[in-house]
Short mmCIF file of C-alpha atoms and ligand atoms in Angstrom, two decimals:
data_model
loop_
_atom_site.label_atom_id
_atom_site.label_comp_id
_atom_site.label_asym_id
_atom_site.label_seq_id
_atom_site.Cartn_x
_atom_site.Cartn_y
_atom_site.Cartn_z
CA MET A 1 0.01 -0.12 0.01
CA GLU A 2 1.27 3.55 -0.86
CA ILE A 3 0.36 6.39 1.51
CA ARG A 4 1.01 9.99 0.80
CA MET A 5 -0.01 12.53 3.61
CA THR A 6 0.54 16.19 2.61
CA ASP A 7 0.16 19.47 4.26
CA ILE A 8 -1.68 18.11 7.31
CA ASN A 9 -2.75 20.64 9.88
CA LYS A 10 -4.22 19.82 13.16
CA SER A 11 -4.83 21.88 16.35
CA PHE A 12 -6.22 21.03 19.80
CA GLY A 13 -7.82 24.01 21.21
CA ASP A 14 -5.68 26.92 20.16
CA VAL A 15 -2.48 24.89 20.17
CA GLN A 16 -1.50 23.99 16.70
CA VAL A 17 0.42 20.52 16.77
CA LEU A 18 0.79 19.69 13.17
CA LYS A 19 1.85 22.26 10.62
CA ASN A 20 1.96 21.17 7.05
CA ALA A 21 2.95 17.73 8.23
CA GLY A 22 3.30 14.84 5.92
CA VAL A 23 4.92 11.55 4.99
CA HIS A 24 5.15 9.27 1.95
CA VAL A 25 5.29 5.60 2.50
CA LYS A 26 5.82 3.46 -0.49
CA GLU A 27 4.63 -0.07 -1.19
CA LYS A 28 6.57 -2.88 0.55
CA GLU A 29 8.62 -0.44 2.50
CA ILE A 30 9.48 0.08 6.31
CA HIS A 31 9.26 3.60 6.86
CA ALA A 32 10.63 5.29 10.06
CA LEU A 33 9.11 8.22 11.63
CA MET A 34 11.35 10.19 13.90
CA GLY A 35 11.34 13.38 15.88
CA GLU A 36 11.46 14.89 19.49
CA ASN A 37 8.97 14.08 21.98
CA GLY A 38 5.81 15.91 21.23
CA ALA A 39 6.91 16.60 17.46
CA GLY A 40 3.59 15.13 16.37
CA LYS A 41 4.50 11.69 15.11
CA SER A 42 1.55 9.80 17.10
CA THR A 43 -0.82 12.50 16.23
CA LEU A 44 -0.05 12.19 12.56
CA MET A 45 -0.64 8.59 12.56
CA LYS A 46 -3.79 9.08 14.49
CA ILE A 47 -5.09 11.06 11.68
CA LEU A 48 -4.24 8.35 9.23
CA THR A 49 -6.12 5.82 11.25
CA GLY A 50 -9.20 7.96 12.04
CA VAL A 51 -8.62 8.44 15.65
CA TYR A 52 -8.50 12.27 15.05
CA MET A 53 -9.88 14.14 12.19
CA LYS A 54 -7.47 16.47 10.23
CA ASP A 55 -8.21 20.14 10.10
CA SER A 56 -6.83 20.31 6.62
CA GLY A 57 -4.48 18.53 4.34
CA LYS A 58 -4.61 15.57 1.88
CA ILE A 59 -4.55 11.93 2.23
CA GLU A 60 -3.78 9.59 -0.72
CA ILE A 61 -4.00 5.92 -0.75
CA ASN A 62 -2.51 4.04 -3.78
CA GLY A 63 -2.66 7.46 -5.57
CA GLU A 64 -6.35 8.28 -4.79
CA VAL A 65 -7.48 11.03 -2.36
CA GLN A 66 -9.36 9.59 0.54
CA GLU A 67 -10.99 10.83 3.76
CA ILE A 68 -10.71 8.43 6.70
CA GLU A 69 -13.80 9.11 8.73
CA SER A 70 -13.38 6.74 11.72
CA ILE A 71 -11.18 4.12 13.26
CA ARG A 72 -13.49 1.51 11.68
CA ASP A 73 -13.15 3.19 8.15
CA GLY A 74 -9.36 3.30 8.54
CA GLU A 75 -9.27 -0.45 9.42
CA ASN A 76 -11.51 -1.13 6.25
CA LYS A 77 -9.04 0.52 4.12
CA GLY A 78 -6.32 -1.82 5.42
CA ILE A 79 -4.50 0.37 7.95
CA ALA A 80 -3.63 -0.95 11.34
CA PHE A 81 -2.37 0.89 14.31
CA ILE A 82 -0.43 -0.66 17.21
CA HIS A 83 -0.43 2.11 19.72
CA GLN A 84 2.39 3.30 21.81
CA GLU A 85 0.45 2.52 24.99
CA LEU A 86 -0.78 -0.98 23.82
CA ASN A 87 -4.62 -0.83 23.33
CA VAL A 88 -5.45 -4.39 24.51
CA LEU A 89 -7.91 -4.91 27.25
CA ASN A 90 -6.30 -6.99 29.95
CA GLU A 91 -9.21 -8.67 31.26
CA MET A 92 -10.26 -9.93 27.89
CA SER A 93 -9.13 -13.07 26.12
CA ILE A 94 -6.76 -13.02 23.28
CA VAL A 95 -9.63 -14.07 20.79
CA ASP A 96 -12.18 -11.47 22.13
CA ASN A 97 -9.59 -8.78 21.91
CA MET A 98 -8.65 -9.77 18.24
CA PHE A 99 -12.36 -9.76 17.08
CA LEU A 100 -13.31 -6.77 19.21
CA GLY A 101 -16.29 -5.09 17.40
CA LYS A 102 -16.05 -7.49 14.49
CA GLU A 103 -17.39 -10.85 16.08
CA ILE A 104 -18.27 -13.44 13.74
CA LYS A 105 -21.94 -14.45 13.88
CA ASN A 106 -23.40 -17.97 13.24
CA LYS A 107 -26.72 -18.29 11.19
CA PHE A 108 -28.74 -17.93 14.45
CA GLY A 109 -26.97 -14.48 14.91
CA LEU A 110 -25.00 -15.73 18.04
CA VAL A 111 -21.38 -15.15 18.37
CA ASP A 112 -19.43 -18.01 16.93
CA LYS A 113 -16.87 -18.64 19.36
CA THR A 114 -15.33 -21.79 17.86
CA THR A 115 -14.82 -20.28 14.39
CA MET A 116 -13.08 -17.18 16.02
CA ALA A 117 -10.84 -19.12 18.20
CA LYS A 118 -9.95 -21.21 15.19
CA LEU A 119 -9.19 -18.22 12.86
CA ALA A 120 -7.28 -16.43 15.80
CA LYS A 121 -5.18 -19.57 16.47
CA GLU A 122 -4.22 -19.61 12.75
CA LYS A 123 -3.02 -16.08 12.71
CA LEU A 124 -1.04 -16.63 16.08
CA LEU A 125 0.66 -19.65 14.73
CA LEU A 126 1.72 -17.71 11.65
CA LEU A 127 3.70 -15.50 14.33
CA GLY A 128 5.14 -18.47 15.93
CA LEU A 129 2.71 -17.74 19.09
CA ASP A 130 1.44 -21.17 20.26
CA VAL A 131 -0.97 -20.20 22.96
CA ASP A 132 -4.62 -21.01 23.78
CA PRO A 133 -6.68 -18.06 22.12
CA ASN A 134 -8.88 -18.16 25.46
CA THR A 135 -5.94 -17.04 27.41
CA LEU A 136 -6.62 -13.71 29.15
CA ILE A 137 -4.33 -11.03 27.95
CA LYS A 138 -3.08 -10.16 31.48
CA ASP A 139 -1.73 -13.53 31.63
CA ILE A 140 0.77 -13.10 28.64
CA SER A 141 3.88 -11.08 28.53
CA VAL A 142 4.13 -7.62 26.89
CA GLY A 143 6.17 -9.13 24.10
CA LYS A 144 3.36 -11.54 23.35
CA ARG A 145 0.55 -8.86 23.49
CA GLN A 146 2.51 -6.98 20.94
CA LEU A 147 2.29 -10.23 18.66
CA VAL A 148 -1.52 -10.41 19.55
CA GLU A 149 -1.82 -6.87 18.14
CA ILE A 150 -0.06 -7.97 14.89
CA ALA A 151 -2.07 -10.95 14.73
CA LYS A 152 -5.20 -8.70 14.86
CA ALA A 153 -3.75 -6.74 12.09
CA LEU A 154 -3.26 -9.86 10.03
CA LEU A 155 -6.87 -10.78 10.53
CA MET A 156 -8.10 -7.53 9.13
CA GLU A 157 -5.65 -8.19 6.32
CA ALA A 158 -3.87 -4.70 6.92
CA GLU A 159 -1.71 -3.62 4.18
CA LEU A 160 -0.07 -0.97 6.18
CA ILE A 161 0.72 -1.64 9.89
CA ILE A 162 1.79 1.40 12.03
CA MET A 163 3.94 0.73 15.07
CA ASP A 164 4.40 3.27 17.76
CA GLU A 165 7.43 2.51 19.96
CA PRO A 166 6.79 -1.24 19.75
CA THR A 167 9.95 -2.45 21.39
CA ALA A 168 9.88 -0.08 24.46
CA ALA A 169 9.04 -2.95 26.96
CA LEU A 170 10.27 -5.97 24.77
CA THR A 171 13.39 -8.16 25.63
CA ASP A 172 16.17 -8.62 23.18
CA LYS A 173 14.86 -11.97 22.00
CA GLU A 174 11.34 -10.62 21.59
CA ILE A 175 12.64 -7.70 19.57
CA ASP A 176 14.45 -10.17 17.22
CA LEU A 177 11.38 -11.93 16.76
CA LEU A 178 9.45 -8.79 16.04
CA PHE A 179 11.88 -7.89 13.48
CA LYS A 180 11.72 -11.18 11.70
CA ILE A 181 8.06 -11.03 11.53
CA ILE A 182 7.99 -7.53 10.27
CA ARG A 183 10.60 -8.48 7.61
CA ASP A 184 8.56 -11.47 6.46
CA LEU A 185 5.40 -9.50 6.41
CA LYS A 186 7.13 -6.85 4.19
CA GLU A 187 8.18 -9.58 1.85
CA LYS A 188 4.47 -10.55 1.56
CA GLY A 189 3.74 -6.91 0.46
CA VAL A 190 2.73 -5.29 3.88
CA SER A 191 4.14 -1.73 4.41
CA PHE A 192 5.03 -0.30 7.81
CA VAL A 193 5.40 2.99 9.59
CA TYR A 194 7.86 2.48 12.47
CA ILE A 195 8.09 5.01 15.15
CA SER A 196 11.02 4.58 17.54
CA HIS A 197 13.59 6.69 19.64
CA ARG A 198 16.16 3.86 19.28
CA MET A 199 18.39 4.96 16.37
CA GLU A 200 20.04 1.39 16.15
CA GLU A 201 16.66 -0.13 15.47
CA ILE A 202 15.99 2.26 12.69
CA PHE A 203 19.18 1.52 10.89
CA GLU A 204 18.73 -2.26 11.34
CA LEU A 205 15.09 -2.39 10.10
CA CYS A 206 14.01 0.46 8.02
CA ASP A 207 14.43 1.50 4.36
CA GLU A 208 13.50 5.18 4.49
CA ILE A 209 13.07 7.86 7.26
CA THR A 210 10.82 10.83 7.75
CA ILE A 211 11.85 13.44 10.30
CA MET A 212 9.45 15.80 12.03
CA ARG A 213 10.15 18.67 14.35
CA ASP A 214 7.56 20.87 16.22
CA GLY A 215 4.65 19.40 14.04
CA GLU A 216 6.32 20.00 10.61
CA PHE A 217 7.71 17.79 8.09
CA ILE A 218 11.55 18.46 8.06
CA GLY A 219 12.91 15.80 5.50
CA GLN A 220 12.93 12.57 4.05
CA LYS A 221 15.98 10.38 3.47
CA THR A 222 16.69 6.77 2.43
CA ILE A 223 18.39 5.01 5.37
CA ALA A 224 21.41 4.01 3.21
CA GLU A 225 22.23 7.83 2.53
CA THR A 226 21.84 9.11 5.91
CA ASN A 227 23.70 8.72 9.23
CA PHE A 228 23.06 9.17 12.96
CA ASP A 229 24.41 12.78 13.23
CA GLU A 230 22.51 13.94 10.31
CA ILE A 231 19.20 12.51 11.69
CA VAL A 232 19.79 14.03 15.23
CA SER A 233 20.61 17.39 13.85
CA MET A 234 17.32 17.21 11.78
CA MET A 235 15.37 16.21 14.75
CA VAL A 236 16.65 18.89 17.14
CA GLY A 237 17.48 21.58 14.71
CA TYR A 238 21.16 21.88 15.66
CA ASP A 239 24.09 19.65 16.14
CA LEU A 240 24.13 17.78 19.35
CA ASP A 241 27.55 17.18 20.65
CA ASP A 242 28.69 15.47 23.71
CA ARG A 243 25.72 13.16 24.19
CA PHE A 244 26.93 12.20 27.58
CA PRO A 245 28.18 15.33 29.64
CA ARG A 246 29.90 14.24 32.65
CA VAL A 247 30.64 15.82 35.89
CA ASP A 248 33.21 14.44 38.32
CA VAL A 249 32.18 14.55 42.04
CA GLU A 250 34.11 13.23 45.03
CA PRO A 251 31.71 10.62 46.64
CA GLY A 252 30.72 11.32 50.08
CA GLU A 253 29.19 9.05 52.81
CA VAL A 254 27.42 5.65 52.19
CA VAL A 255 23.79 6.48 51.71
CA LEU A 256 22.41 2.98 50.82
CA SER A 257 23.94 -0.33 51.43
CA VAL A 258 22.47 -3.57 50.85
CA LYS A 259 23.67 -6.95 52.21
CA GLU A 260 22.77 -10.43 51.07
CA LEU A 261 19.50 -9.45 49.64
CA THR A 262 17.53 -12.51 48.49
CA HIS A 263 14.27 -13.20 46.89
CA LYS A 264 14.09 -16.77 45.77
CA GLY A 265 13.64 -17.15 42.04
CA LYS A 266 14.13 -13.25 41.51
CA PHE A 267 17.55 -12.40 42.99
CA GLU A 268 20.09 -13.77 45.22
CA ASP A 269 22.64 -12.66 47.54
CA ILE A 270 22.74 -9.02 46.40
CA ASN A 271 25.48 -6.88 47.92
CA PHE A 272 26.35 -3.29 46.84
CA GLU A 273 26.38 0.35 48.29
CA VAL A 274 25.90 3.90 46.69
CA ARG A 275 27.40 6.99 48.18
CA GLU A 276 26.51 10.75 47.99
CA GLY A 277 27.24 12.25 44.66
CA GLU A 278 27.70 8.85 43.07
CA VAL A 279 25.80 7.26 40.10
CA LEU A 280 25.65 3.42 40.35
CA GLY A 281 24.69 1.93 37.11
CA PHE A 282 22.79 -1.22 36.94
CA SER A 283 23.19 -3.22 33.64
CA GLY A 284 22.01 -6.55 32.51
CA LEU A 285 19.59 -8.22 30.28
CA MET A 286 15.83 -7.59 30.67
CA GLY A 287 14.58 -10.01 33.20
CA SER A 288 17.91 -10.53 35.16
CA GLY A 289 16.31 -9.02 38.27
CA ARG A 290 17.45 -5.40 38.20
CA THR A 291 13.97 -4.08 38.44
CA GLU A 292 12.77 -6.50 41.25
CA ILE A 293 15.78 -5.42 43.41
CA MET A 294 14.78 -1.82 43.17
CA HIS A 295 11.14 -2.70 43.91
CA ALA A 296 12.33 -4.51 47.03
CA ILE A 297 14.51 -1.76 48.15
CA PHE A 298 11.57 0.55 47.84
CA GLY A 299 9.25 -1.60 49.74
CA ASN A 300 6.95 -2.49 46.82
CA ILE A 301 7.80 -6.24 46.88
CA PRO A 302 8.88 -8.25 49.92
CA PHE A 303 12.31 -10.25 50.09
CA ASP A 304 13.12 -13.43 51.82
CA SER A 305 16.31 -12.46 53.50
CA GLY A 306 19.01 -9.76 53.64
CA THR A 307 19.41 -6.37 55.17
CA VAL A 308 19.01 -2.73 53.91
CA TYR A 309 21.03 0.09 55.60
CA ILE A 310 20.21 3.86 55.07
CA ASN A 311 23.07 6.09 56.47
CA GLN A 312 24.54 2.94 58.03
CA LYS A 313 21.38 2.26 60.05
CA GLU A 314 19.37 -0.86 59.42
CA VAL A 315 15.92 -0.14 58.11
CA LYS A 316 12.79 -2.24 57.47
CA ILE A 317 11.09 -0.92 54.42
CA ASN A 318 7.78 -2.63 54.05
CA SER A 319 6.05 -0.06 51.94
CA PRO A 320 6.86 2.77 49.71
CA ILE A 321 5.57 5.21 52.13
CA VAL A 322 8.34 4.20 54.54
CA ALA A 323 10.87 4.29 51.76
CA GLN A 324 9.79 7.82 50.91
CA ARG A 325 9.98 9.00 54.67
CA LEU A 326 13.73 7.57 54.44
CA GLY A 327 14.43 9.77 51.56
CA ILE A 328 14.11 7.35 48.71
CA GLY A 329 12.71 8.25 45.41
CA PHE A 330 11.86 5.68 42.69
CA ILE A 331 11.11 6.45 38.89
CA THR A 332 9.83 3.39 37.64
CA GLU A 333 10.13 1.89 34.24
CA ASP A 334 6.55 1.53 33.77
CA ARG A 335 4.94 5.00 33.74
CA LYS A 336 1.65 3.79 32.62
CA ASN A 337 0.71 1.51 35.54
CA GLU A 338 2.94 2.91 38.32
CA GLY A 339 3.98 6.27 37.39
CA LEU A 340 1.05 8.48 36.29
CA ILE A 341 -2.68 8.83 36.70
CA LEU A 342 -3.55 9.76 33.07
CA SER A 343 -6.83 11.29 33.89
CA PHE A 344 -5.18 13.67 36.48
CA SER A 345 -3.79 17.07 35.42
CA VAL A 346 -0.07 17.60 35.02
CA ALA A 347 -0.02 19.51 38.22
CA GLU A 348 -1.79 16.80 40.25
CA ASN A 349 0.45 14.21 39.09
CA THR A 350 3.52 16.42 39.62
CA VAL A 351 2.95 16.94 43.34
CA MET A 352 1.40 13.60 44.18
CA PRO A 353 4.25 12.12 46.19
CA SER A 354 4.96 15.46 48.01
CA LEU A 355 1.47 16.64 48.69
CA ARG A 356 1.98 16.41 52.49
CA THR A 357 4.73 19.22 52.03
CA PHE A 358 2.11 21.49 50.36
CA THR A 359 -0.54 21.05 53.00
CA LYS A 360 -0.79 23.61 55.96
CA ASN A 361 -3.57 23.21 58.54
CA LYS A 362 -5.08 20.60 56.43
CA LEU A 363 -5.33 23.09 53.68
CA ILE A 364 -3.82 22.61 50.23
CA GLN A 365 -1.55 25.42 49.26
CA LYS A 366 -2.68 25.80 45.68
CA GLY A 367 -0.59 28.86 44.71
CA GLN A 368 2.60 27.26 46.18
CA ILE A 369 1.85 24.09 44.16
CA SER A 370 1.42 25.90 40.85
CA GLU A 371 4.71 27.82 41.48
CA VAL A 372 6.57 24.65 41.98
CA VAL A 373 4.99 22.80 39.17
CA ALA A 374 5.84 25.76 36.83
CA GLU A 375 9.52 25.78 38.02
CA TYR A 376 9.87 22.06 37.21
CA ILE A 377 8.07 22.25 33.99
CA ARG A 378 10.65 24.93 32.98
CA LYS A 379 13.52 23.09 34.34
CA LEU A 380 12.81 19.89 32.56
CA ASN A 381 11.39 21.57 29.40
CA VAL A 382 8.12 19.62 29.71
CA ARG A 383 6.24 20.48 26.52
CA THR A 384 2.70 21.15 27.65
CA PRO A 385 0.15 24.05 26.93
CA ASN A 386 -0.46 24.43 30.81
CA GLN A 387 -0.47 22.56 34.19
CA THR A 388 -4.26 21.82 34.15
CA ILE A 389 -4.30 19.59 31.22
CA ASN A 390 -4.63 15.86 31.64
CA VAL A 391 -1.26 14.15 31.72
CA GLY A 392 -2.61 11.59 29.25
CA ASN A 393 -2.84 14.23 26.69
CA LEU A 394 0.89 14.83 26.72
CA SER A 395 3.29 12.99 24.28
CA GLY A 396 4.89 9.75 25.73
CA GLY A 397 8.41 11.53 26.36
CA ASN A 398 6.72 14.44 28.09
CA GLN A 399 4.79 12.16 30.53
CA GLN A 400 8.13 10.63 31.39
CA LYS A 401 9.48 14.01 32.46
CA VAL A 402 6.41 14.62 34.47
CA VAL A 403 7.33 11.27 36.44
CA ILE A 404 10.96 12.53 36.98
CA ALA A 405 9.53 15.98 38.12
CA LYS A 406 7.39 14.43 40.71
CA TRP A 407 10.25 12.67 42.38
CA LEU A 408 12.69 15.64 42.12
CA ILE A 409 10.15 17.74 44.22
CA THR A 410 10.57 15.32 47.02
CA LYS A 411 14.15 16.10 47.30
CA PRO A 412 15.26 12.56 47.87
CA LYS A 413 18.66 11.62 49.26
CA LEU A 414 18.53 8.36 47.28
CA LEU A 415 16.97 8.38 43.75
CA ILE A 416 16.37 5.15 41.83
CA LEU A 417 15.80 5.46 38.01
CA ASP A 418 14.70 2.58 36.09
CA GLU A 419 15.13 3.15 32.33
CA PRO A 420 14.80 6.83 32.70
CA THR A 421 15.21 7.66 29.09
CA ARG A 422 13.08 4.99 27.58
CA GLY A 423 10.69 6.42 24.93
CA VAL A 424 12.68 9.89 25.32
CA ASP A 425 14.22 11.70 22.38
CA VAL A 426 17.85 12.43 22.16
CA GLY A 427 17.57 16.04 23.06
CA ALA A 428 15.58 15.23 26.15
CA LYS A 429 17.81 12.37 27.00
CA LYS A 430 20.74 14.75 27.39
CA GLU A 431 18.51 17.25 29.54
CA ILE A 432 17.74 14.01 31.85
CA TYR A 433 21.61 13.40 32.16
CA GLU A 434 22.24 16.83 32.98
CA ILE A 435 19.53 16.68 35.70
CA ILE A 436 21.34 13.55 37.07
CA ASN A 437 24.76 15.54 37.02
CA GLU A 438 23.01 18.41 39.04
CA LEU A 439 21.58 15.87 41.66
CA LYS A 440 25.17 14.38 41.83
CA LYS A 441 26.52 17.80 42.52
CA GLU A 442 23.88 18.28 45.17
CA GLY A 443 25.14 15.04 46.83
CA VAL A 444 22.31 12.74 45.98
CA ALA A 445 22.94 9.13 45.71
CA LEU A 446 21.76 7.76 42.46
CA ILE A 447 21.03 4.37 40.88
CA VAL A 448 20.26 4.14 37.20
CA VAL A 449 19.00 0.98 35.75
CA SER A 450 19.40 1.00 31.99
CA SER A 451 19.37 -1.35 29.14
CA GLU A 452 21.33 0.80 26.87
CA LEU A 453 24.95 0.30 27.36
CA PRO A 454 26.14 3.53 25.82
CA GLU A 455 24.00 5.38 28.41
CA VAL A 456 25.11 3.32 31.44
CA LEU A 457 28.76 3.83 30.37
CA GLY A 458 28.14 7.46 29.71
CA ILE A 459 26.69 8.42 32.93
CA SER A 460 27.69 6.03 35.72
CA ASP A 461 30.67 6.15 38.21
CA ARG A 462 30.49 2.37 38.80
CA ILE A 463 28.41 -0.31 36.97
CA ALA A 464 26.80 -3.38 38.51
CA VAL A 465 26.21 -6.18 36.04
CA MET A 466 23.37 -8.77 36.74
CA HIS A 467 23.01 -12.04 35.20
CA GLU A 468 19.86 -14.40 36.18
CA GLY A 469 19.37 -12.87 39.58
CA LYS A 470 22.91 -12.68 40.51
CA LEU A 471 25.16 -9.57 40.84
CA LYS A 472 28.14 -10.93 38.92
CA LYS A 473 30.54 -7.86 38.90
CA ILE A 474 30.83 -4.20 39.93
CA PHE A 475 32.93 -2.32 37.45
CA ASP A 476 34.65 0.98 38.02
CA ILE A 477 33.93 3.25 35.15
CA LYS A 478 37.55 3.25 34.25
CA GLU A 479 37.73 -0.34 33.52
CA ALA A 480 34.23 -0.79 32.04
CA THR A 481 33.61 -1.41 28.40
CA GLN A 482 30.53 -2.56 26.49
CA GLU A 483 32.30 -5.97 25.63
CA LYS A 484 33.12 -6.64 29.18
CA ILE A 485 29.54 -5.78 30.49
CA MET A 486 28.05 -7.83 27.76
CA GLU A 487 30.27 -10.78 28.78
CA TYR A 488 29.23 -10.76 32.40
CA ALA A 489 25.51 -9.82 31.52
CA THR A 490 25.28 -13.07 29.37
CA GLY A 491 26.91 -15.31 32.01
CA GLY A 492 30.47 -15.35 30.88
CA GLY A 493 33.52 -13.46 32.49
CA VAL A 494 34.34 -15.31 35.68
N1 ATP O 1 -5.71 15.02 22.63
C1 ATP O 1 -4.86 16.01 22.87
N2 ATP O 1 -5.24 17.13 23.48
C2 ATP O 1 -4.40 18.18 23.55
N3 ATP O 1 -3.16 18.09 23.08
C3 ATP O 1 -2.56 16.91 22.65
C4 ATP O 1 -3.60 15.70 22.40
N4 ATP O 1 -2.81 14.79 21.75
C5 ATP O 1 -1.56 15.27 21.60
N5 ATP O 1 -1.60 16.67 21.99
C6 ATP O 1 -0.18 17.38 21.95
O1 ATP O 1 0.27 17.31 20.57
C7 ATP O 1 1.78 17.30 20.60
C8 ATP O 1 2.29 16.11 19.73
O2 ATP O 1 2.05 14.85 20.54
P1 ATP O 1 2.32 13.56 19.86
O3 ATP O 1 1.81 12.48 20.89
O4 ATP O 1 1.91 13.51 18.61
O5 ATP O 1 4.02 13.64 19.98
P2 ATP O 1 4.87 12.44 19.58
O6 ATP O 1 5.80 12.96 18.43
O7 ATP O 1 4.22 11.08 19.35
O8 ATP O 1 5.97 12.35 20.83
P3 ATP O 1 6.69 11.16 21.59
O9 ATP O 1 7.79 10.84 20.98
O10 ATP O 1 6.82 11.77 23.10
O11 ATP O 1 5.64 10.12 21.74
C9 ATP O 1 2.04 17.25 21.97
O12 ATP O 1 2.46 18.69 22.43
C10 ATP O 1 1.00 16.84 22.75
O13 ATP O 1 0.86 17.42 24.00
MG1 MG O 2 4.14 9.39 20.39
#
């Protein structure tokens, strides 16, 4: 399917988010769409799929001008959209989810469960997913949910599949499988629009790229004729040098130490410490236990044995409230489920963990809140029209900045950041690193869990490497390299 979108304009209220935006996707092509957080990528694709109506502009499908009136209309025209925040309903079964609104009826007008399950199974098997279609969505991994969404696209015989940040929550293995499936489908004639902030993926997978900035079309290139630096400068509008600004701080007292922490089946005999003004990176493959350790320290999940010390004093952290009182902040990797309430405003979300400090004689100090929120919106360069808009209306990366802001306001002495730059554009990544540096200078102890090796190497002072629930090695930054970390992360290097 060939798609050409030209001069697309779209405003929400009095904010114009698309200004003469466009994209040209050819047949049998994987087309990357890149741009900073809030550039308008998701909005442009929502217009193509009938989620939003354009204010003006032209959409051509296979050379013919078309209007896309509704989501159903888009689907009927063969366009499938796999959303940034997966759209599947967790309490539903795989098959009900795949046939939602398109149930097959038998001659008595009853929903034909057997046929639906059979067709669903067929498509799932095509993707190598051998599960019972009656399994509930919440009982399968995020990677598999992604495949269910693709199976759904196959079911409606989509000729164009749009993927908005599909790999954000996938393991390396799942990513490999996803890429293989995308390539196979391309061979069969399906076109793709692929949105991602991970540059390596774009170079590995895509044929062409369109770059957007501030709602505008900036340029289109074939992947073969462009490079990392060119794409970045088109995205941000200037050359971005020094991706990892580093400050050196003499570490102070030990803030957190963890001794023999064990949770059977998740992690075992974990020992480490973090000092004031120090960044301890946590590396390892997805599922190696990094995130679980952080949840245990923060009191979200229990552990079987071991001891946690804050400022050399043994502490029992059995809930996040206790953790927070002890001065611990935790920016989780899953902002949708743990970080934000999407139907609350930017301001409400930002002050949620620190609300106590804004309360005087049981009265909430509204003026003070809006001042502080404004300060952090500025500091973190959160792109939002105002503080009262629902956080769910912000772009994915800007939601991430709100999560960071809310923990910064609590002024923690230990801040744990789990994949803080996932879904965040290159420019904003650098802003986050600079914030980490500021905190370092203020003497905050920092733990940064990250799957991106250049990032861990770029910002950490020491790097802990996990493999299958065990902490295999803690490198000093001077001796750490990508190769050495990978060696330990995959079970080698003893
Ligand atoms: N329903 C809405 N109401 C108001 N503003 C919106 C709405 N949807 C999107 N916006 C705004 O439109 C702009 C573009 O958002 P969009 O989600 O398209 O960005 P994006 O390029 O996908 O960014 P990201 O990489 O962070 O996902 C943002 O400033 C966002 O706040
Ligand atoms: Mg988006």
